[in-house]
Coordinates of C-alpha atoms in Angstrom, one line a residue:
M19 CA -46.0 17.0 30.0
P20 CA -48.6 19.9 29.7
F21 CA -52.2 19.5 31.1
K22 CA -54.7 18.2 28.1
V23 CA -57.6 20.1 27.8
Q24 CA -61.2 18.2 27.1
V25 CA -63.3 20.0 24.3
G26 CA -66.5 19.7 25.1
P27 CA -68.3 16.9 27.9
P28 CA -66.8 13.9 27.6
Q29 CA -68.0 11.8 24.9
I30 CA -67.2 9.2 21.9
A31 CA -67.8 10.5 18.7
I32 CA -66.6 8.7 15.6
H33 CA -67.6 9.1 11.9
H34 CA -67.0 8.4 8.5
G35 CA -68.4 10.5 5.5
Q36 CA -71.8 11.7 6.6
T37 CA -72.7 9.1 9.3
V38 CA -71.7 10.4 12.4
L39 CA -72.0 8.3 16.0
I40 CA -72.0 10.3 19.3
T41 CA -72.3 8.6 22.5
E42 CA -71.6 8.8 25.9
L43 CA -68.2 7.5 27.4
D44 CA -70.1 4.1 28.2
G45 CA -71.0 3.7 24.5
Q46 CA -75.0 4.4 25.5
I47 CA -77.4 7.2 23.8
N48 CA -79.1 9.2 26.7
W49 CA -82.3 10.7 26.0
P50 CA -82.7 13.5 25.5
S51 CA -79.5 14.7 24.8
D52 CA -77.8 15.8 21.7
R53 CA -76.6 12.0 21.3
G54 CA -77.3 9.8 18.8
L55 CA -76.5 8.1 15.0
Y56 CA -76.7 10.8 12.8
F57 CA -76.5 10.4 8.5
N58 CA -77.2 12.9 6.0
D59 CA -78.7 15.7 8.3
T60 CA -80.7 13.2 10.1
R61 CA -80.4 11.5 13.6
L62 CA -81.4 7.8 13.0
L63 CA -81.1 6.8 16.7
S64 CA -81.8 8.8 19.2
S65 CA -81.7 6.6 22.5
W66 CA -79.4 3.3 23.2
R67 CA -79.3 1.6 26.3
I68 CA -77.9 -2.1 27.3
Y69 CA -79.2 -3.8 30.8
A70 CA -78.8 -7.2 32.0
N71 CA -82.2 -8.9 33.5
G72 CA -83.3 -4.7 34.1
E73 CA -79.7 -3.5 35.7
P74 CA -77.5 -1.0 33.8
W75 CA -73.9 -1.9 33.7
D76 CA -70.8 0.2 35.1
L77 CA -68.3 1.8 33.2
L78 CA -64.5 0.5 33.0
T79 CA -63.2 2.8 30.0
G80 CA -64.2 3.7 26.8
G81 CA -63.2 5.8 24.0
A82 CA -62.1 6.0 20.3
T83 CA -59.9 3.8 18.6
T84 CA -59.5 5.6 15.3
Y85 CA -62.2 8.2 13.8
Y86 CA -64.5 5.4 12.5
T87 CA -64.1 3.0 15.4
S88 CA -64.8 2.8 18.9
E89 CA -64.4 0.0 22.1
V90 CA -66.3 0.4 25.4
H91 CA -65.6 -1.8 28.2
L92 CA -68.5 -2.5 31.3
T93 CA -68.7 -4.3 33.8
N94 CA -72.2 -5.9 35.6
R95 CA -73.7 -4.5 39.0
A96 CA -75.5 -7.2 41.2
I97 CA -77.7 -9.2 39.0
K98 CA -81.0 -11.0 40.5
T99 CA -81.7 -14.2 38.0
E100 CA -83.6 -17.4 38.8
E101 CA -80.5 -19.2 39.5
G102 CA -79.5 -16.9 42.4
P103 CA -77.0 -13.7 42.0
I104 CA -74.4 -12.8 39.4
P105 CA -71.9 -10.7 41.8
P106 CA -70.8 -7.8 40.6
H107 CA -67.8 -7.1 38.7
T108 CA -67.9 -10.9 37.5
L109 CA -68.9 -10.3 33.8
G110 CA -67.1 -8.3 31.3
L111 CA -69.1 -6.6 28.1
V112 CA -66.9 -5.3 25.4
I113 CA -69.2 -3.0 23.0
S114 CA -66.8 -2.7 19.7
R115 CA -68.1 -0.4 16.8
S116 CA -67.0 0.5 13.3
I117 CA -68.5 3.2 10.8
E118 CA -68.5 2.8 6.9
G119 CA -71.5 3.8 5.6
G120 CA -74.0 1.8 8.3
M121 CA -72.8 0.9 11.7
H122 CA -71.2 -2.4 12.7
E123 CA -71.7 -3.3 16.4
D124 CA -70.2 -6.0 18.5
L125 CA -71.0 -6.8 21.7
D126 CA -68.3 -9.4 23.7
I127 CA -69.6 -10.9 27.3
I128 CA -67.2 -12.9 29.2
N129 CA -67.9 -14.7 32.4
N130 CA -64.9 -14.4 35.2
G131 CA -66.9 -15.2 37.7
E132 CA -67.0 -19.1 39.4
K133 CA -70.3 -20.3 38.7
H134 CA -72.5 -20.8 35.4
V135 CA -75.0 -17.4 34.8
R136 CA -78.1 -17.2 32.6
F137 CA -79.6 -14.0 32.0
Q138 CA -81.4 -11.4 29.4
L139 CA -79.2 -9.1 27.8
E140 CA -81.4 -6.4 26.7
I141 CA -81.1 -3.4 24.4
S142 CA -83.2 -0.6 24.1
M143 CA -83.4 1.5 21.1
R144 CA -85.3 4.7 20.0
S145 CA -85.6 7.2 16.9
D146 CA -86.5 10.3 16.6
F147 CA -85.6 11.0 13.1
A148 CA -84.9 14.5 14.3
D149 CA -83.2 17.2 11.8
I150 CA -80.1 17.9 13.1
F151 CA -80.8 21.7 12.9
E152 CA -83.5 21.0 15.8
V153 CA -81.3 18.7 17.5
K154 CA -78.8 21.6 18.0
S155 CA -81.0 24.2 18.5
G156 CA -83.0 22.1 21.2
N157 CA -86.5 22.6 19.4
I158 CA -87.6 18.7 17.9
V159 CA -90.5 19.4 15.9
R160 CA -92.5 15.7 14.8
R161 CA -93.9 16.1 11.3
G162 CA -94.3 12.6 10.1
R163 CA -94.9 8.8 11.3
I164 CA -92.5 6.4 12.7
T165 CA -93.1 2.7 12.2
T166 CA -91.2 -0.2 13.8
E167 CA -91.4 -3.8 12.0
W168 CA -89.6 -7.0 13.9
L169 CA -89.0 -9.7 11.4
V170 CA -88.4 -13.0 13.2
S171 CA -86.8 -15.0 10.6
K172 CA -84.5 -12.3 9.6
Q173 CA -83.3 -11.3 12.8
Q174 CA -84.0 -7.6 12.0
L175 CA -85.7 -4.3 13.1
R176 CA -86.6 -2.0 10.8
T177 CA -87.7 1.5 11.8
T178 CA -88.8 3.7 9.5
Y179 CA -89.7 7.6 9.4
R180 CA -92.3 9.1 6.3
N181 CA -93.1 12.4 6.1
A182 CA -94.7 12.9 2.5
D183 CA -92.0 11.9 0.1
F184 CA -89.4 12.3 2.7
M185 CA -88.1 9.1 4.0
R186 CA -85.0 7.8 6.7
A187 CA -84.6 4.5 7.8
V188 CA -82.1 2.3 10.1
V189 CA -82.2 -1.6 9.7
V190 CA -80.9 -3.5 12.3
S191 CA -80.0 -7.1 11.8
F192 CA -78.4 -9.7 14.6
R193 CA -75.9 -12.1 13.7
N194 CA -75.4 -14.8 16.5
N195 CA -74.9 -18.8 16.0
S196 CA -76.2 -19.8 19.7
T197 CA -78.9 -17.1 20.3
K198 CA -81.9 -15.8 18.7
G199 CA -83.1 -12.4 19.8
V200 CA -86.5 -11.7 21.0
Y201 CA -88.3 -7.7 20.3
A202 CA -90.8 -6.7 22.8
N203 CA -91.9 -3.9 24.8
G204 CA -89.5 -1.7 23.0
R205 CA -86.1 -3.9 24.0
L206 CA -84.2 -6.8 22.3
S207 CA -83.7 -9.2 23.9
F208 CA -80.6 -12.2 24.2
E209 CA -80.6 -14.7 26.0
V210 CA -76.7 -15.4 27.4
S211 CA -75.9 -18.2 29.0
L212 CA -72.3 -19.1 30.0
P213 CA -70.1 -21.5 32.6
P214 CA -67.2 -20.1 34.0
G215 CA -64.7 -18.6 31.8
G216 CA -67.4 -18.8 28.9
A217 CA -67.5 -16.2 26.5
W218 CA -70.9 -15.6 24.2
H219 CA -70.6 -12.4 20.8
C220 CA -73.2 -10.9 18.9
C221 CA -72.7 -9.2 15.6
L222 CA -75.2 -6.1 15.0
S223 CA -75.8 -4.6 11.9
Y224 CA -77.0 -0.8 11.2
T225 CA -78.0 -0.5 7.4
L226 CA -78.8 3.3 6.8
I227 CA -81.5 4.2 4.1
D228 CA -81.6 7.6 2.6
G229 CA -84.7 7.7 0.5
T230 CA -84.1 4.6 -1.9
V231 CA -80.5 3.8 -1.4
E232 CA -78.9 1.7 0.9
H233 CA -75.8 2.4 3.1
P234 CA -75.1 -1.4 4.7
A235 CA -73.1 -1.3 7.8
P236 CA -69.3 -2.9 7.4
R237 CA -69.8 -6.9 7.5
Q238 CA -66.3 -7.8 9.4
C239 CA -66.3 -7.4 13.2
V240 CA -64.4 -4.7 14.4
A241 CA -61.4 -6.5 15.5
D242 CA -61.1 -7.0 11.9
S243 CA -61.4 -3.3 10.9
H244 CA -58.1 -3.0 9.7
E245 CA -59.4 -5.3 6.8
L246 CA -62.2 -2.2 6.0
E247 CA -62.0 -0.4 2.7
H248 CA -62.2 3.0 4.2
A249 CA -58.7 1.9 6.7
Q250 CA -57.1 1.2 3.3
T251 CA -58.4 4.3 2.0
L252 CA -56.9 5.7 5.2
E253 CA -53.4 4.3 4.9
D254 CA -53.2 5.4 1.2
W255 CA -54.1 8.8 1.9
L256 CA -51.1 9.1 4.7
R257 CA -48.6 7.8 2.5
T258 CA -49.9 10.1 -0.2
V259 CA -49.8 13.4 1.7
L260 CA -47.0 15.9 2.4
K261 CA -44.6 14.7 5.5
I262 CA -42.2 16.5 7.5
S263 CA -39.0 15.7 9.8
T264 CA -38.7 18.3 12.7
N265 CA -36.8 17.5 15.9
N266 CA -39.4 19.7 17.5
E267 CA -41.8 17.0 19.2
E268 CA -44.6 19.0 19.6
F269 CA -45.0 20.5 16.3
Y270 CA -45.0 17.1 15.4
R271 CA -47.2 15.4 16.8
L272 CA -49.6 18.8 16.1
Y273 CA -48.5 18.1 12.4
R274 CA -49.4 14.4 12.4
Q275 CA -52.7 14.5 14.3
A276 CA -53.8 17.2 11.7
L277 CA -53.2 15.0 9.4
E278 CA -55.4 12.7 10.8
D279 CA -57.9 15.1 11.0
M280 CA -57.9 16.0 7.6
A281 CA -58.0 12.3 6.7
A282 CA -61.0 12.0 9.6
L283 CA -62.7 15.3 7.5
R284 CA -62.9 13.8 4.0
L285 CA -66.1 13.9 2.8
P286 CA -67.0 11.1 0.0
I287 CA -69.0 13.1 -2.6
S288 CA -70.6 11.1 -6.3
T289 CA -70.1 13.9 -8.8
T290 CA -72.6 14.2 -11.7
G291 CA -73.8 10.8 -12.6
A292 CA -72.1 9.1 -9.3
D293 CA -70.0 7.5 -12.0
R294 CA -67.0 8.4 -9.7
M295 CA -66.0 9.7 -6.3
V296 CA -64.5 12.9 -5.3
F297 CA -62.9 14.0 -1.4
M298 CA -63.6 17.6 -0.3
P299 CA -63.4 18.8 3.3
A300 CA -66.4 18.8 5.5
A301 CA -66.3 21.7 7.9
G302 CA -66.0 20.1 11.3
L303 CA -67.7 17.7 13.9
P304 CA -70.6 17.0 15.1
W305 CA -72.4 19.7 13.5
F306 CA -70.7 20.6 10.0
V307 CA -70.3 17.5 8.3
A308 CA -71.2 18.7 5.1
P309 CA -70.4 20.7 2.0
F310 CA -69.6 24.3 3.1
G311 CA -68.1 26.9 0.5
R312 CA -66.3 29.1 2.8
D313 CA -65.0 26.2 5.1
S314 CA -63.8 24.0 2.1
L315 CA -62.0 26.5 0.4
I316 CA -59.9 28.2 3.1
V317 CA -59.4 24.3 4.2
S318 CA -58.2 23.5 0.9
I319 CA -56.1 26.5 0.4
Q320 CA -54.2 25.6 4.1
N321 CA -53.9 22.0 2.0
V322 CA -53.1 22.9 -0.9
L323 CA -49.4 21.5 -0.7
I324 CA -50.4 18.2 1.6
Y325 CA -53.1 17.0 -0.3
P326 CA -54.0 18.7 -3.5
G327 CA -57.1 16.3 -4.3
F328 CA -59.5 19.0 -1.7
A329 CA -58.8 22.1 -3.6
R330 CA -59.8 19.9 -7.0
G331 CA -63.0 18.3 -4.7
A332 CA -63.9 21.7 -3.5
L333 CA -63.4 23.6 -6.8
E334 CA -65.6 20.6 -9.3
I335 CA -68.3 20.0 -6.6
L336 CA -69.0 24.0 -5.3
G337 CA -68.8 25.2 -9.4
S338 CA -71.5 22.2 -9.5
L339 CA -73.4 24.3 -7.2
Q340 CA -73.0 27.8 -8.0
A341 CA -75.9 29.5 -8.5
T342 CA -78.0 30.3 -12.0
E343 CA -80.6 32.1 -10.7
L344 CA -81.7 35.0 -8.5
D345 CA -83.9 33.2 -5.2
N346 CA -84.1 35.6 -2.6
Y347 CA -85.3 33.2 -0.1
R348 CA -81.8 31.2 -0.2
D349 CA -79.9 34.7 -1.1
A350 CA -79.0 33.3 -4.4
E351 CA -77.7 35.4 -7.4
P352 CA -76.2 34.1 -10.7
G353 CA -72.6 33.1 -10.6
K354 CA -72.6 33.0 -6.5
I355 CA -70.8 30.1 -5.0
P356 CA -72.8 28.3 -2.2
H357 CA -72.3 28.5 1.7
E358 CA -73.7 25.5 2.9
L359 CA -76.0 22.2 1.5
R360 CA -77.9 20.2 4.0
R361 CA -80.2 16.9 3.1
G362 CA -82.0 16.9 6.2
E363 CA -85.8 16.9 6.6
L364 CA -86.2 20.9 6.9
A365 CA -84.2 21.4 3.9
H366 CA -86.1 19.1 1.9
F367 CA -89.4 20.7 2.6
K368 CA -87.5 24.4 2.4
L369 CA -88.3 24.9 5.8
I370 CA -84.7 26.2 5.8
P371 CA -82.6 27.5 2.6
H372 CA -80.0 25.3 2.6
T373 CA -80.6 23.5 -0.6
P374 CA -78.1 24.8 -1.0
Y375 CA -78.3 28.2 0.8
Y376 CA -75.7 31.2 -0.6
G377 CA -75.9 33.2 2.4
T378 CA -72.0 34.0 2.0
A379 CA -70.0 36.9 0.8
D380 CA -66.7 35.6 0.2
A381 CA -67.0 31.9 -1.1
T382 CA -67.0 33.6 -4.3
P383 CA -63.4 35.5 -4.3
L384 CA -61.9 32.4 -2.3
Y385 CA -63.1 30.1 -5.6
L386 CA -60.7 32.1 -7.8
I387 CA -57.9 32.3 -5.2
T388 CA -58.4 28.2 -4.4
L389 CA -58.1 27.9 -8.0
H390 CA -55.0 30.0 -8.6
H391 CA -53.4 28.1 -5.4
A392 CA -54.5 24.2 -7.1
W393 CA -52.6 25.5 -10.6
R394 CA -49.7 26.8 -8.9
A395 CA -49.4 23.8 -6.7
T396 CA -50.0 21.2 -9.4
G397 CA -48.7 22.6 -12.6
D398 CA -52.1 21.1 -13.9
R399 CA -53.1 24.2 -16.8
K400 CA -56.0 21.4 -17.7
L401 CA -57.5 22.2 -14.0
L402 CA -57.6 26.2 -15.4
E403 CA -59.5 24.9 -18.8
E404 CA -62.0 22.8 -16.9
R405 CA -63.0 25.3 -14.2
L406 CA -62.8 28.8 -16.6
E407 CA -66.5 29.1 -17.2
T408 CA -67.1 28.5 -13.1
A409 CA -64.7 31.5 -12.5
E410 CA -66.0 33.6 -15.4
R411 CA -69.3 33.9 -13.5
C412 CA -67.7 34.4 -10.1
L413 CA -65.9 37.3 -12.1
L414 CA -69.4 38.9 -13.3
W415 CA -71.1 37.9 -9.5
I416 CA -68.4 40.0 -8.1
D417 CA -69.0 42.8 -10.4
Q418 CA -72.8 42.8 -10.7
Y419 CA -73.9 41.4 -7.1
G420 CA -71.3 41.7 -4.8
D421 CA -71.0 45.3 -5.1
R422 CA -74.8 46.0 -4.5
D423 CA -74.6 50.1 -5.3
G424 CA -71.6 50.2 -7.3
D425 CA -68.9 52.0 -5.2
G426 CA -66.0 49.8 -5.8
F427 CA -66.8 47.6 -2.9
Q428 CA -68.3 44.2 -2.0
E429 CA -71.0 44.6 1.0
Y430 CA -73.6 42.0 1.9
Q431 CA -76.7 41.9 3.1
T432 CA -79.3 39.0 3.1
R433 CA -82.6 39.1 1.2
S434 CA -84.2 36.3 2.9
P435 CA -86.7 36.3 5.9
V436 CA -84.4 33.7 7.3
G437 CA -81.0 34.5 5.9
Y438 CA -77.8 35.5 7.9
E439 CA -77.3 38.8 9.4
N440 CA -73.5 38.3 8.5
M441 CA -72.1 36.8 5.5
S442 CA -68.1 36.9 6.1
W443 CA -66.3 34.2 8.0
K444 CA -67.6 36.0 11.4
D445 CA -71.3 34.9 10.6
A446 CA -72.5 35.1 14.0
G447 CA -75.6 38.0 14.5
E448 CA -73.4 39.9 17.1
A449 CA -70.2 39.6 15.6
V450 CA -70.0 43.0 13.7
V451 CA -70.0 45.7 16.2
Y452 CA -69.5 49.3 16.5
P453 CA -66.4 50.7 18.9
D454 CA -69.4 51.0 21.3
G455 CA -70.4 47.5 20.8
S456 CA -73.6 47.8 19.2
L457 CA -74.5 45.9 16.0
V458 CA -73.8 47.5 12.8
K459 CA -76.5 48.2 10.4
G460 CA -76.0 47.0 7.0
P461 CA -75.5 46.9 4.2
K462 CA -71.9 46.3 5.4
A463 CA -68.7 46.1 3.5
L464 CA -65.8 44.4 6.0
C465 CA -62.0 44.8 5.0
E466 CA -61.3 41.6 4.0
L467 CA -64.0 41.1 1.6
Q468 CA -62.0 43.7 -0.4
G469 CA -58.6 42.3 0.0
Y470 CA -60.6 38.9 -0.8
V471 CA -61.5 40.7 -4.3
Y472 CA -58.3 42.4 -4.7
D473 CA -56.2 39.2 -4.6
A474 CA -58.7 37.1 -6.9
W475 CA -58.7 39.5 -9.6
L476 CA -54.4 39.4 -9.8
R477 CA -55.0 36.1 -9.2
M478 CA -57.0 35.3 -11.9
A479 CA -55.1 38.0 -14.2
E480 CA -52.1 35.4 -14.1
I481 CA -54.4 32.7 -14.8
F482 CA -55.9 34.5 -17.9
D483 CA -52.4 35.3 -18.9
E484 CA -51.3 31.7 -18.9
L485 CA -54.4 31.0 -21.2
G486 CA -53.3 33.4 -23.5
K487 CA -56.4 35.7 -22.8
H488 CA -53.9 38.8 -22.2
N489 CA -56.6 41.6 -22.5
R490 CA -58.6 39.9 -20.2
A491 CA -55.6 39.8 -17.5
R492 CA -54.9 43.7 -17.8
E493 CA -58.5 44.7 -17.5
L494 CA -58.3 42.7 -14.4
R495 CA -54.9 44.2 -12.6
A496 CA -56.7 47.6 -13.8
K497 CA -59.6 46.7 -11.4
A498 CA -57.3 45.5 -9.1
A499 CA -55.0 48.6 -8.9
R500 CA -58.3 50.9 -8.5
L501 CA -59.9 48.8 -5.7
F502 CA -56.1 49.5 -3.7
D503 CA -56.3 52.8 -4.3
Q504 CA -59.9 53.3 -3.2
F505 CA -59.8 50.7 -0.1
N506 CA -56.6 52.7 0.8
E507 CA -58.4 56.0 0.9
K508 CA -61.7 54.8 2.4
F509 CA -60.4 52.3 5.0
W510 CA -57.4 53.8 6.7
D511 CA -57.9 56.0 9.5
D512 CA -55.0 57.9 11.0
G513 CA -57.0 58.6 13.5
I514 CA -56.7 54.6 15.2
G515 CA -53.7 54.1 13.1
F516 CA -55.6 50.9 11.3
Y517 CA -58.1 49.7 9.0
A518 CA -61.7 50.1 9.4
F519 CA -63.7 47.0 10.4
A520 CA -65.9 47.7 7.6
L521 CA -67.9 50.2 5.9
D522 CA -71.8 50.3 7.5
G523 CA -74.8 50.9 5.7
D524 CA -74.3 54.9 5.6
K525 CA -70.6 54.5 4.1
K526 CA -69.4 55.2 7.4
K527 CA -66.1 53.9 9.1
V528 CA -66.8 51.6 11.6
L529 CA -63.7 52.0 13.9
T530 CA -63.7 48.9 15.5
I531 CA -60.2 47.0 16.6
A532 CA -60.6 43.6 15.7
S533 CA -59.0 41.0 13.6
N534 CA -60.4 41.1 10.3
P535 CA -57.5 43.6 8.7
G536 CA -55.2 40.7 9.7
H537 CA -56.3 39.0 6.8
C538 CA -55.8 42.2 4.6
L539 CA -52.3 41.6 5.1
W540 CA -52.6 37.8 3.7
S541 CA -54.7 39.5 0.3
G542 CA -51.4 42.0 -0.2
I543 CA -53.8 45.0 -0.2
V544 CA -51.9 47.1 2.2
P545 CA -49.3 49.2 0.9
P546 CA -45.7 48.4 2.3
E547 CA -45.2 51.4 4.7
R548 CA -48.9 50.6 6.5
A549 CA -48.0 47.1 7.1
A550 CA -46.3 47.8 10.4
K551 CA -49.0 49.8 12.2
V552 CA -51.5 46.8 11.2
V553 CA -49.1 44.4 12.7
Q554 CA -48.1 46.2 16.0
R555 CA -52.1 46.9 16.7
L556 CA -53.0 43.2 16.1
M557 CA -49.6 42.6 18.8
E558 CA -51.1 45.2 21.2
P559 CA -52.1 43.4 24.7
D560 CA -55.9 44.3 23.9
M561 CA -55.6 41.6 21.0
W562 CA -52.6 39.2 21.4
C563 CA -53.4 37.3 24.7
K564 CA -50.4 35.0 24.5
W565 CA -52.8 32.3 23.0
G566 CA -53.1 34.1 19.9
I567 CA -54.7 37.2 18.7
R568 CA -58.6 37.7 19.7
T569 CA -61.3 38.4 17.2
L570 CA -62.1 41.5 19.3
S571 CA -60.6 44.2 21.3
T572 CA -60.7 43.8 24.9
E573 CA -61.4 47.7 25.1
N574 CA -64.7 47.1 22.8
P575 CA -67.8 46.9 25.3
A576 CA -69.1 44.0 22.7
F577 CA -65.8 42.2 24.3
N578 CA -66.2 38.5 25.7
P579 CA -63.3 36.4 25.9
Y580 CA -65.9 33.1 26.2
S581 CA -67.7 34.4 23.0
Y582 CA -68.5 33.0 19.6
Q583 CA -66.6 35.7 17.7
N584 CA -66.4 38.9 20.2
G585 CA -63.1 38.3 21.6
S586 CA -62.3 34.4 21.1
I587 CA -59.3 32.8 19.3
W588 CA -59.8 31.3 15.9
P589 CA -56.5 28.8 14.8
H590 CA -57.7 29.5 11.1
D591 CA -57.9 33.4 11.8
N592 CA -54.5 33.6 13.5
A593 CA -52.9 31.3 10.4
I594 CA -54.3 33.6 7.9
I595 CA -52.8 36.8 9.6
A596 CA -49.5 35.0 10.0
M597 CA -49.0 34.8 7.0
G598 CA -50.1 37.9 6.2
F599 CA -47.3 38.9 8.9
R600 CA -44.8 37.1 6.8
R601 CA -45.7 38.4 3.2
Y602 CA -45.0 41.6 4.7
G603 CA -41.6 40.4 6.3
F604 CA -42.7 40.6 10.0
N605 CA -41.2 37.3 10.3
A606 CA -40.6 37.3 14.1
E607 CA -43.9 38.3 14.7
A608 CA -45.5 35.6 12.4
A609 CA -43.6 33.3 14.7
R610 CA -45.1 34.4 17.7
V611 CA -48.8 33.7 16.1
A612 CA -47.5 30.2 15.0
R613 CA -45.9 29.1 18.1
S614 CA -49.0 30.3 20.9
I615 CA -51.3 28.6 18.5
S616 CA -49.1 25.5 18.5
E617 CA -48.5 25.6 22.3
A618 CA -51.8 25.8 22.6
G619 CA -52.4 23.1 20.7
S620 CA -50.2 20.9 23.0
H621 CA -52.8 21.8 25.5
F622 CA -55.8 19.9 23.6
L623 CA -56.7 16.5 23.8
L624 CA -54.6 14.4 21.2
N625 CA -52.7 17.6 20.2
Q626 CA -55.9 18.7 18.4
L627 CA -56.9 22.2 17.6
P628 CA -60.5 23.1 18.2
E629 CA -62.4 25.3 16.1
L630 CA -61.6 28.1 18.6
Y631 CA -60.9 28.7 22.5
T632 CA -61.2 31.1 25.0
S633 CA -58.9 34.6 25.1
T634 CA -58.0 34.8 28.9
Q635 CA -55.5 36.2 29.2
R636 CA -52.2 33.4 29.4
H637 CA -50.0 33.1 32.5
E638 CA -47.5 30.7 33.2
P639 CA -47.8 28.1 34.0
S640 CA -51.4 28.2 32.4
F641 CA -53.2 26.5 29.7
P642 CA -55.9 27.5 27.2
I643 CA -59.6 27.6 28.1
Q644 CA -62.2 25.5 26.0
Y645 CA -65.1 27.3 24.0
L646 CA -68.5 25.6 25.0
G647 CA -69.7 24.0 21.8
A648 CA -66.3 23.9 19.8
N649 CA -66.2 21.3 17.1
V650 CA -63.3 18.9 17.0
P651 CA -62.0 17.7 14.8
Q652 CA -62.5 21.2 13.0
A653 CA -61.2 21.5 9.2
W654 CA -59.4 24.9 9.2
A655 CA -58.7 24.6 12.9
A656 CA -56.1 21.6 11.5
G657 CA -55.5 23.0 8.3
S658 CA -53.7 26.0 10.1
V659 CA -50.8 24.0 10.9
F660 CA -50.3 23.6 7.5
M661 CA -49.9 27.4 6.9

């Protein structure tokens, strides 16, 4: 049994849709921290503590029981009461929670002592209504007003945040046949009176309010959570997805966990008119529970044989958000597929450009690639007809805006004062570097962007043939052939025997050794006679650490195995590269990469692949080292298992 690596600090995280709860292992939310109850990019609970006559409880054990339920077991310290002290460890408190829209919380206390006990159970709650971007940055600014109202007759505590026309609220309701709650001094309290062996139960329902829309909590107690609509939908989903049979127990556990991660990251979104719901994949927990362009499309490709519904949902939702006008603040251009949509206070008042933000150079060609994958997987010609208009606009964007200067290559550079420096999948500000480690000056033409467009044109040519538009198909094949020749002339470098990472703003090759050219194999833009050199270079010791292929060579001064994208290992990056290896017949090397990611996954808790991990050199016996701040579950990490 391999050593299990915990990703991130010990915590309990459960979620469903846009609702995320992150607590300490004892089920409580300490302040200040990044823990809390989040909904639609706003933290509705920033502190939650529970006491008995002012005394905190001690943790026995706690954790998530499913991705949308949790259970925590606590016991008491010595408690002073009028009737005398309650000895420590004679009371048991179980906190059970389930999420489906709002949150249901059960409190169960049992008296294991020999005497009757009576005490005040107190819950301290606080709401800061902070935007998730500010929580993540640690720079929280209060802009509006918070009010709290206790309705004794309804046993409800309502806390509301208003800033002009932006409103969020959380309403906590209490149900207990024997005890009435009291709210005073910032705490809710209940009198608990128990004989020896006696039990006490209370239900708390957290209704989340987003403007005028209420999202009620599940009414069932958590013990009955198998009756929740979401639980039944999960069972239906697991019956629907592709199943495998294998005698490789390690891979089977990884595959099964990936299925559950993908189920957990299904993001239900109402279509225009809210007459029906579609699913698209959220990017990851806890920071990226939102519609994303690049992430959702790559995940849809990964899952196209597992659950083609992701591709349908992503194509529909992202198509509905396709840009129709120029907007420099949001880096929007007609035909462009968005990068990220947010619904918090900062986005509402346009203090950030995510309404949505369009700072991605690859989502638009990836949209076309996803459309083709979905059609080939399902055989649904109607899907092509429904998305053809969106696809045509994507093709126009590639020509008119993706190629900024008419040289035939895709480049990017933000026009926004708050835009992203980098707009490929390596989107960290310091991710694109010269061989000396300095930052590349834009506009930047990254190698994989050219491959994506080449692939997109060929796939759209096949779609146009299917739709009887043969002239359009011939035009796109001719453009793809020109790009193939031009790319291999301008990006290949005989001196390093490898493709340039990018062309910089002066059209000079950036001869940095990085993982990006592996994506060019996946796209098919590499001629067969050069494929072996690309494969061999990626498997050299400076790139290959036996846990996977690094994002950046160890020989680059900017290399850091603990960095986000300058030397770390990303499972999805490796999966795409492995697919490229296999495309060109390098099956043994593809298997080595796949095995390394699978073995790394077996070392992580629950066999759950994180977003990324560090690239310290592997030795035996050993285990992968976590990256601090990695999202888990994370969609394209989980989806890597399916490629």
